[in-house]
Tab-separated table of C-alpha atoms and ligand atoms in Angstrom:
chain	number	residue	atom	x	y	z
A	302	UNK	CA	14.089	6.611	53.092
A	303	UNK	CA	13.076	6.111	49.488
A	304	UNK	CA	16.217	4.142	48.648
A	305	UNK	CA	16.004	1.910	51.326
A	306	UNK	CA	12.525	0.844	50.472
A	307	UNK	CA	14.011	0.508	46.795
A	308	UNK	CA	16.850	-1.675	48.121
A	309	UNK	CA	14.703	-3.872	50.009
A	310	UNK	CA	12.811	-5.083	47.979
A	311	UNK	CA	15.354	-5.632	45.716
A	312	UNK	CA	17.471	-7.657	47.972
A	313	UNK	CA	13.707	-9.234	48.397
A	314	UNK	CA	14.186	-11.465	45.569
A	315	UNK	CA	16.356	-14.127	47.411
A	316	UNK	CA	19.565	-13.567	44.806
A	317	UNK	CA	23.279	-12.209	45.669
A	318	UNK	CA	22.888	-8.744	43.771
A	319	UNK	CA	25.773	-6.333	43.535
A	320	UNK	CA	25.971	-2.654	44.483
A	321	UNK	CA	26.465	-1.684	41.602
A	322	UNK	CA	23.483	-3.949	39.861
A	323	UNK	CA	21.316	-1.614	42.251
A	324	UNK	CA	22.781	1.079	41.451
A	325	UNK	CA	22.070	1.166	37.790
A	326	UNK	CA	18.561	-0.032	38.449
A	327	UNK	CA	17.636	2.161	40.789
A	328	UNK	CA	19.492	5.157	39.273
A	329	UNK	CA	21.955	6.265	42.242
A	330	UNK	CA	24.444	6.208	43.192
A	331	UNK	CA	26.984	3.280	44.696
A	332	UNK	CA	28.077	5.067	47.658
A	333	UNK	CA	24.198	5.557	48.441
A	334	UNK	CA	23.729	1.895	48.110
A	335	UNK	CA	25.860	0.908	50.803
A	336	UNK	CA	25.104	3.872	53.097
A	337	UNK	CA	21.034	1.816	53.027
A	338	UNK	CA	22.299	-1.296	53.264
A	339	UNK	CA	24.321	-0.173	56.655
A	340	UNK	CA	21.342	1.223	57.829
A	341	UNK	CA	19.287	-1.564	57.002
A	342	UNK	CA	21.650	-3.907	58.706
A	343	UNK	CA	21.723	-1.201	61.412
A	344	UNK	CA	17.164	-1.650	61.806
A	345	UNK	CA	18.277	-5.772	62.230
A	346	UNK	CA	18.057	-6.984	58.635
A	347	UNK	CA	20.584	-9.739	57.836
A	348	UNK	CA	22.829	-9.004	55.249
A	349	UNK	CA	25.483	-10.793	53.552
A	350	UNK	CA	27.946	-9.074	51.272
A	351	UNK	CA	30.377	-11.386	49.504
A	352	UNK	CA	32.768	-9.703	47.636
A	353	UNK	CA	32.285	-10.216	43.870
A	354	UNK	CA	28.557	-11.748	44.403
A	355	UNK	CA	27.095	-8.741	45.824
A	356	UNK	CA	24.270	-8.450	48.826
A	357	UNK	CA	21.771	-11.169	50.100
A	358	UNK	CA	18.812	-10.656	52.485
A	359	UNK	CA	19.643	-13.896	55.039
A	360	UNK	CA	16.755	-13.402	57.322
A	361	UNK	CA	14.067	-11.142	58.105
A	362	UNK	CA	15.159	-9.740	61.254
A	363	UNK	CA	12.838	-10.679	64.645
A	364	UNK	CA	10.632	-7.062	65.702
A	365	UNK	CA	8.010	-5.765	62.940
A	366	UNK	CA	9.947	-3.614	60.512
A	367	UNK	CA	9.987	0.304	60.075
A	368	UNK	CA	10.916	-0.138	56.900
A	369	UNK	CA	9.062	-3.064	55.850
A	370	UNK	CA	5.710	-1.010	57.062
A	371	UNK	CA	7.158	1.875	55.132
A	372	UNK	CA	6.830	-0.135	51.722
A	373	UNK	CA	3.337	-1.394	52.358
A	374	UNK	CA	2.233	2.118	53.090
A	375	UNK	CA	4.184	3.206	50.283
A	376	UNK	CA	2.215	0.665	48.527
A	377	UNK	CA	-1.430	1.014	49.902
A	378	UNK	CA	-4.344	2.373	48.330
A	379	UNK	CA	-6.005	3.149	51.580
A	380	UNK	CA	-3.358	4.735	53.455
A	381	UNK	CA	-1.484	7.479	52.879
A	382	UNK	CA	1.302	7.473	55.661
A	383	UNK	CA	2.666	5.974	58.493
A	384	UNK	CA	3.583	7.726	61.773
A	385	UNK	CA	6.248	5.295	63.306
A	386	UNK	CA	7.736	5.481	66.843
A	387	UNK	CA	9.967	3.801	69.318
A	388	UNK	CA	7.662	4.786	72.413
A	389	UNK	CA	4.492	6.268	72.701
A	390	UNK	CA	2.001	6.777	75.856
A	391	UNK	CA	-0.422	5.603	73.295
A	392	UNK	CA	-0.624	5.425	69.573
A	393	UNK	CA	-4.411	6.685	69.602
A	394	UNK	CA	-3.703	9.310	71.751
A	395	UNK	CA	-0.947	10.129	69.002
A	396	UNK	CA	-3.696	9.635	66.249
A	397	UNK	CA	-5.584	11.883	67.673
A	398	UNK	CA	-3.061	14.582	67.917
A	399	UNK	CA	-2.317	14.098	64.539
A	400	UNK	CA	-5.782	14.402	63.284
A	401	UNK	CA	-4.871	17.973	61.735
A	402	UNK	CA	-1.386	16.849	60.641
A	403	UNK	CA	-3.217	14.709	57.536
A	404	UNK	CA	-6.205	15.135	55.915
A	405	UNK	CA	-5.970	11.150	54.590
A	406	UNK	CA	-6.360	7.730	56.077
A	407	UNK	CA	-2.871	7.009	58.148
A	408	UNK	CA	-1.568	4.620	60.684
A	409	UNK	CA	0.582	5.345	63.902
A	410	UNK	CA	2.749	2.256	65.078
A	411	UNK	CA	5.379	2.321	68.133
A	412	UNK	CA	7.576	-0.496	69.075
A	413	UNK	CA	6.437	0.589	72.566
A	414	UNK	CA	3.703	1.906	74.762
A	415	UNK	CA	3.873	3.273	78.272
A	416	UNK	CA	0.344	3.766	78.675
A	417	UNK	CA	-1.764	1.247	75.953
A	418	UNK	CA	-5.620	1.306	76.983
A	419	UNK	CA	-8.193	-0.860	76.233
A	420	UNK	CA	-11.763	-0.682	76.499
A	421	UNK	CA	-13.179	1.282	79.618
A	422	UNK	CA	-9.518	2.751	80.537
A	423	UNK	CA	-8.917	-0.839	81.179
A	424	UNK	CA	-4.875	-1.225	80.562
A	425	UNK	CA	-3.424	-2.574	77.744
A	426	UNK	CA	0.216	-4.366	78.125
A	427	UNK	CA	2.547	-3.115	75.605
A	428	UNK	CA	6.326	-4.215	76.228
A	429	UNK	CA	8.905	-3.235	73.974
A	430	UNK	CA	9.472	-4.529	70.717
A	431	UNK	CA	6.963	-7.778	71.594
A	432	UNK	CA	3.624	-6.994	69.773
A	433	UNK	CA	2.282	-4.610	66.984
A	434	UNK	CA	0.665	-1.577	68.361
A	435	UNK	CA	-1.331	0.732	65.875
A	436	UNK	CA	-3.820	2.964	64.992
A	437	UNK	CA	-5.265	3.382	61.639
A	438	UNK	CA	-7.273	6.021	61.220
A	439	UNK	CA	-9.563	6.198	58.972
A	440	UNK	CA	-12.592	8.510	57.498
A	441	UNK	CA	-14.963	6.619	56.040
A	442	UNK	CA	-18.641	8.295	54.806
A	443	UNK	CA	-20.674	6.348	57.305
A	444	UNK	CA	-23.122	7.558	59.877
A	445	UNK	CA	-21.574	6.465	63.562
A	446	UNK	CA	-24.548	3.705	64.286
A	447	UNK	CA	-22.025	2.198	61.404
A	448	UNK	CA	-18.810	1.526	63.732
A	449	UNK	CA	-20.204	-1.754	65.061
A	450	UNK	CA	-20.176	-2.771	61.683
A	451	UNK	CA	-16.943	-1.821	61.081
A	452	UNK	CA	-15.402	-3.536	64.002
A	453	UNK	CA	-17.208	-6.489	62.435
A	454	UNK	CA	-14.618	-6.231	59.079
A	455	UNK	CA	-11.978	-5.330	61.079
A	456	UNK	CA	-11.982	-8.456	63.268
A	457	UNK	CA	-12.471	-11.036	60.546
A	458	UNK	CA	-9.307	-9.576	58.448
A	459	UNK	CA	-7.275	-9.456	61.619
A	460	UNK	CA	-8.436	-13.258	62.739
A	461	UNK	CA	-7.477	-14.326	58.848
A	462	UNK	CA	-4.112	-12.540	58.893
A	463	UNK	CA	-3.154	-14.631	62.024
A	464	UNK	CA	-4.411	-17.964	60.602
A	465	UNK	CA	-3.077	-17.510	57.127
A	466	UNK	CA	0.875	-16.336	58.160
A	467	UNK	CA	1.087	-18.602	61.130
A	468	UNK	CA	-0.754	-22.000	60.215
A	469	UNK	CA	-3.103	-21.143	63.518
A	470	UNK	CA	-6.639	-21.438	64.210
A	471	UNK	CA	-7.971	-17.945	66.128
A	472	UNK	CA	-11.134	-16.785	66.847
A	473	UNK	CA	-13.376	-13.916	67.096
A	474	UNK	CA	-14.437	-12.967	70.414
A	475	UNK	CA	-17.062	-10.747	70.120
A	476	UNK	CA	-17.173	-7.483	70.411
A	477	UNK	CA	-12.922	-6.750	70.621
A	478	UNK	CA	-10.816	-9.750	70.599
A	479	UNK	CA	-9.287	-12.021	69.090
A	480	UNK	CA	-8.349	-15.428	70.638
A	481	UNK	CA	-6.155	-18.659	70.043
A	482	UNK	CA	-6.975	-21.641	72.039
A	483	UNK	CA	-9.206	-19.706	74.458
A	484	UNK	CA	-6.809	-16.843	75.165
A	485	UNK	CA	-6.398	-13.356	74.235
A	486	UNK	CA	-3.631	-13.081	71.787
A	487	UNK	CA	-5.403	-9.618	70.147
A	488	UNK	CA	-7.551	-6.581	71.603
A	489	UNK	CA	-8.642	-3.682	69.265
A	490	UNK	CA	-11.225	-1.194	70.059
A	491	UNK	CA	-12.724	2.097	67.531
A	492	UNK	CA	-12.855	5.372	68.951
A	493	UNK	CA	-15.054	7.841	66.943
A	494	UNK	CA	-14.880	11.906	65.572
A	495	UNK	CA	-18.121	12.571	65.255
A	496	UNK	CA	-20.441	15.449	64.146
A	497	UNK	CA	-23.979	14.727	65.068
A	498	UNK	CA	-24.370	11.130	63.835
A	499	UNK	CA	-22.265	11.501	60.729
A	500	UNK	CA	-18.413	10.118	61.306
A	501	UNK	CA	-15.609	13.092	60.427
A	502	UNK	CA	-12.716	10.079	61.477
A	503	UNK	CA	-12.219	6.396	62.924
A	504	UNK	CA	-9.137	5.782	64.743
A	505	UNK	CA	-8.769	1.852	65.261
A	506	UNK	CA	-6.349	0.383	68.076
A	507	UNK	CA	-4.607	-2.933	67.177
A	508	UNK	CA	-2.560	-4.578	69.823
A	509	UNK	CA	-1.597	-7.925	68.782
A	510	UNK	CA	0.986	-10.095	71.031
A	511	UNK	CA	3.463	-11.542	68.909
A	512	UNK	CA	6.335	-12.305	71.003
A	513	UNK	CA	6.209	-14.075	74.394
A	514	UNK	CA	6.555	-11.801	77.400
A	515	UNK	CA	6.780	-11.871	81.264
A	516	UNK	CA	4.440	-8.556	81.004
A	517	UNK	CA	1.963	-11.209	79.380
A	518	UNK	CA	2.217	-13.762	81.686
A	519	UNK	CA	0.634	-12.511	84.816
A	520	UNK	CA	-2.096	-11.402	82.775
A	521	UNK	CA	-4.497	-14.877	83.829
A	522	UNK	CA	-5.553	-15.449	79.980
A	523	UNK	CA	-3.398	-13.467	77.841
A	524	UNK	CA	-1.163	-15.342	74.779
A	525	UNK	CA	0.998	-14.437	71.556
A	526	UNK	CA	1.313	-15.709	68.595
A	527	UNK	CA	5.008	-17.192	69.146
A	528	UNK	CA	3.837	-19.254	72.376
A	529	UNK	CA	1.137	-20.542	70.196
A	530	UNK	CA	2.967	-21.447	67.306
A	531	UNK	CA	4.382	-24.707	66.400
A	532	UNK	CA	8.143	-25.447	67.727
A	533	UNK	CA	10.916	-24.785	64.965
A	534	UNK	CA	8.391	-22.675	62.424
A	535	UNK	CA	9.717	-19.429	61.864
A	536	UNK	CA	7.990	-16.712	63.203
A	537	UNK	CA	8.423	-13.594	59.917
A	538	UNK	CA	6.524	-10.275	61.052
A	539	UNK	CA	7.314	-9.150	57.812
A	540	UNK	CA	5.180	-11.879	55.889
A	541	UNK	CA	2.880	-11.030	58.901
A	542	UNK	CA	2.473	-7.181	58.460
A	543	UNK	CA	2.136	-7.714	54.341
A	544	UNK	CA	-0.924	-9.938	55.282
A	545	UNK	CA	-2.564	-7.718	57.754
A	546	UNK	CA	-2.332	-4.838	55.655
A	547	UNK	CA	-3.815	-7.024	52.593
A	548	UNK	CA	-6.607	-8.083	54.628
A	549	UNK	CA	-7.489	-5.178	56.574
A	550	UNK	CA	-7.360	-2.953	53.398
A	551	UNK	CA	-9.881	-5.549	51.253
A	552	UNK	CA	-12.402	-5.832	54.493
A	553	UNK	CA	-12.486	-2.040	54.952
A	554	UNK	CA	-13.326	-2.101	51.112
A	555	UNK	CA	-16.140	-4.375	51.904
A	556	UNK	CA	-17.204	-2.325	54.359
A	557	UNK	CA	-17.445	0.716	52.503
A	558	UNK	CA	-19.980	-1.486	50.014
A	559	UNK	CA	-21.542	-3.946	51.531
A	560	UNK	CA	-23.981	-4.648	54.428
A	561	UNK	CA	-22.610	-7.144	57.209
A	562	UNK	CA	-24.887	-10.254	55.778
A	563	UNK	CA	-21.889	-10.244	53.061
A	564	UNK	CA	-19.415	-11.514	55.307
A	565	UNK	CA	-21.773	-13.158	57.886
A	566	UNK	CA	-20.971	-16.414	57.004
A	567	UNK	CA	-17.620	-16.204	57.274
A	568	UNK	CA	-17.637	-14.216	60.377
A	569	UNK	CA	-19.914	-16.692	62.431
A	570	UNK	CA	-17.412	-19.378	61.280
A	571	UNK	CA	-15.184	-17.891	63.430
A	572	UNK	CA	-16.979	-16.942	66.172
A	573	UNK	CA	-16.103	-18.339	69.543
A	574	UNK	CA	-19.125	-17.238	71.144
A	575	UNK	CA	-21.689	-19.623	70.133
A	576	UNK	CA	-23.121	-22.794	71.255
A	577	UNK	CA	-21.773	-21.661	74.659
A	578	UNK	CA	-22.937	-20.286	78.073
A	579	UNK	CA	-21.704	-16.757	78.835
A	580	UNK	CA	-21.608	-14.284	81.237
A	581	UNK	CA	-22.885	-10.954	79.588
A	582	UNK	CA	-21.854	-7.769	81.715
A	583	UNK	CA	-23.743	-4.364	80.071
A	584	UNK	CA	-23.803	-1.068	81.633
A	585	UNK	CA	-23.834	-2.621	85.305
A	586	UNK	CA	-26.096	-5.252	84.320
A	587	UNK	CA	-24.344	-8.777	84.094
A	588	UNK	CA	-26.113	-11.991	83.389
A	589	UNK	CA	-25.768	-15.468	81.749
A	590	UNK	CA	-26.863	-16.128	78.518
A	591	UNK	CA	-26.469	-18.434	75.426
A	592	UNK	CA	-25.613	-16.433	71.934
A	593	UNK	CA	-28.013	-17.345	69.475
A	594	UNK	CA	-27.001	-15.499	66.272
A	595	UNK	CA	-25.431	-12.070	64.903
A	596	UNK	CA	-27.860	-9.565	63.199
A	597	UNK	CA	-27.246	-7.318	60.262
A	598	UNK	CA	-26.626	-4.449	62.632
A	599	UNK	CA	-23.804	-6.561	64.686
A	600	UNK	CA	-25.876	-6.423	68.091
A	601	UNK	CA	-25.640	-10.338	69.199
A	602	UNK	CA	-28.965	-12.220	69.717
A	603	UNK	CA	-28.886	-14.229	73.178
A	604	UNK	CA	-31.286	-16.027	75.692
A	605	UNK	CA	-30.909	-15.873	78.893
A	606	UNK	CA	-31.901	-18.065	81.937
A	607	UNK	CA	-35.195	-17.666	82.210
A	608	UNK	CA	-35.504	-18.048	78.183
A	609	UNK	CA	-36.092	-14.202	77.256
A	610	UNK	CA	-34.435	-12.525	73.634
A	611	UNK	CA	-31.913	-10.136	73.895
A	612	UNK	CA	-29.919	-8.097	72.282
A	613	UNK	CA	-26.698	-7.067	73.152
A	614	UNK	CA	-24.466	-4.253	72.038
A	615	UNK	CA	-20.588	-3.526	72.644
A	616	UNK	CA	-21.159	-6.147	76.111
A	617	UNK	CA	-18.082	-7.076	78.105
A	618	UNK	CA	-18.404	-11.261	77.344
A	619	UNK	CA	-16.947	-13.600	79.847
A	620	UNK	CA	-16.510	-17.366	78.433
B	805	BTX	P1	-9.985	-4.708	76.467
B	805	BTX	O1	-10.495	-3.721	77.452
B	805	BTX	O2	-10.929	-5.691	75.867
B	805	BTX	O3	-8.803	-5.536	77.065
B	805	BTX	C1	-8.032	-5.060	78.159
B	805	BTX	C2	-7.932	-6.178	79.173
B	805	BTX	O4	-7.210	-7.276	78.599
B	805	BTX	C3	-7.148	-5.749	80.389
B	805	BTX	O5	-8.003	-5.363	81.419
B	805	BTX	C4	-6.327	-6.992	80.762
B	805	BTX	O6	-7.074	-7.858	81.598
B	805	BTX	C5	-6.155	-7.706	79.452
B	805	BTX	N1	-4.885	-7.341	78.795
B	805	BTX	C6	-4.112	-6.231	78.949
B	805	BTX	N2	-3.074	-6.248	78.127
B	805	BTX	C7	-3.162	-7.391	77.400
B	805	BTX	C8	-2.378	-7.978	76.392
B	805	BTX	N3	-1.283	-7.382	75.899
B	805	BTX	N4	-2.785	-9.179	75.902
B	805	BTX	C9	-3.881	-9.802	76.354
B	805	BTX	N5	-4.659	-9.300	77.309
B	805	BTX	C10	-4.318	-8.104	77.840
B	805	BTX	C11	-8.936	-4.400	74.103
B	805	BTX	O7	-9.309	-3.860	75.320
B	805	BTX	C12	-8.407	-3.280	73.189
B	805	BTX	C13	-6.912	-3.124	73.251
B	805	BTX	C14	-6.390	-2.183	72.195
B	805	BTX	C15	-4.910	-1.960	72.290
B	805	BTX	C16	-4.392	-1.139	71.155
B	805	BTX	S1	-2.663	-1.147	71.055
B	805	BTX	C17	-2.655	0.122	69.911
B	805	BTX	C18	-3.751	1.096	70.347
B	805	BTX	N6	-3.238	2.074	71.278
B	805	BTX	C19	-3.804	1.944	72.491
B	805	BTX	O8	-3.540	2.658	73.478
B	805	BTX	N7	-4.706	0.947	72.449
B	805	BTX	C20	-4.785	0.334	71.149
């Protein structure tokens, strides 16, 4: 609820703060006050009340938070609401759905997913309450040869979110992933509305692993961010989620302006894909190939064996 939001970030600022301080600043009343903080405590939040010194956010508690997200949303120029669940079959399937519901850009998250896919159908592992699963949707003006563009954007200010909260060092796998010390720690993949070749809505899977899970470990290269972080750093989602939404917001701005050469540097800086031999399965066709560069388009310039260009679009890339 409103309130909550209101408390939150009031008890952001790292201060005991009484009830009834909060009260008078946020114009309600005291009995309203408590009844957010229980239910803040109740979502995981650590609260201390001291009698006489008021309230004090301890910790942010361990699982993204419903409403943490709310307030960024709340907050956001690009989106206008947030769909959030405790199990889903899968959020895009819910995006979909709810297509009609908003006219807007909006995301769907759920703590949970009994039937995650990635690319191809392929399954994506979703345990409960140990990664961030959403869809944004989105509707920008773009004609649909545009969406390997996007993806482009969208996997730079997810790669940057990861490095900046959690002092790591991921990388872009091209076309859909995003990787930390050669394994998967990220998948995302862009389904389209379309209408001819002009793009009515863009509904963008995220599934990052942040928590360690058995579910991820008989996957042969799959990690999260907690098994790659350093021992005894804490691990905030919350610091996380403000990040994400900061970055993913600005590069979808970029996106809406500028061609691909404007971030090109900085993509191919974080590209794990050159300077290395690869196996490059397309449409039933698989062979090996060294990536040479990224054109303005997105498609990825490679030689293969017998030293001929090519160009590759949306490939499945083995390294
Ligand atoms: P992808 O097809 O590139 O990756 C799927 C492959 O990755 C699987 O075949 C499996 O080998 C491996 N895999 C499965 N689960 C995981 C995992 N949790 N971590 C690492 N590797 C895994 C990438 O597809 C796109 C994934 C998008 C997922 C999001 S979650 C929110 C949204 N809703 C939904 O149903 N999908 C998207």
């Amino acid at each position: 609820s409103k309130s909550k939001q209101d408390i939150l970030r009031l008890l952001k600022n790292d201060e005991y703060i009484s009830g009834q301080s909060m009260a008078d600043q946020l114009g309600i009343s005291r009995t309203s006050v408590w009844k957010s903080i229980k239910a803040l405590k109740a979502e995981g939040y650590q609260i201390t009340s001291v009698p006489n010194k008021g309230h004090r956010l301890i910790a942010p508690p361990g699982y993204i938070n419903q409403t943490a997200l709310e307030v960024l949303v709340e907050h956001s120029e690009v989106f206008g609401h947030i769909e959030y669940l405790q199990t889903v079959d899968s959020t895009q399937n819910i995006a979909f759905k709810m297509l009609d519901t908003y006219d807007g850009a909006f995301i769907v998250v759920s703590e949970e997913q009994t039937k995650g896919r990635g690319r191809f159908n392929r399954n994506w592992a979703s345990p409960k309450q140990r990664g961030l699963y959403i869809s944004l949707v989105l509707r920008p003006n773009v004609p649909l040869t545009d969406i390997i563009r996007f993806n482009l954007f969208i996997s730079l200010a997810i790669s940057k979110s990861i490095d900046e909260t959690f002092n790591l060092s991921s990388g872009i796998k091209w076309p859909n992933d995003i990787y930390i010390n050669n394994k998967k720690v990220c998948g995302f993949l862009t389904e389209v509305v379309s209408e001819g070749n002009a793009v009515n809505a863009v509904v963008c899977g995220i599934g990052i692993n942040i928590f360690n899970d058995a579910a991820l470990s008989s996957l042969p290269r799959a990690t999260s961010i907690e098994a790659e972080m350093a021992e005894g750093e804490g691990l905030d989602t919350d610091i996380f989620m403000k990040h994400l939404f900061r970055n993913l917001e600005h590069y979808y701005g970029l996106f809406l302006k500028h061609p691909f050469t404007a971030i090109r540097d900085e993509w191919k800086a974080k590209s794990i894909i050159f300077d290395k031999y690869l196996k490059i399965s397309e449409t039933g066709d698989s062979f090996m190939a060294r990536a040479l560069d990224i054109d303005e388009g997105g498609f990825l310039e490679v030689v293969d064996e017998n030293g001929r260009l090519r160009r590759v679009i949306s490939a499945d890339i083995e390294l």
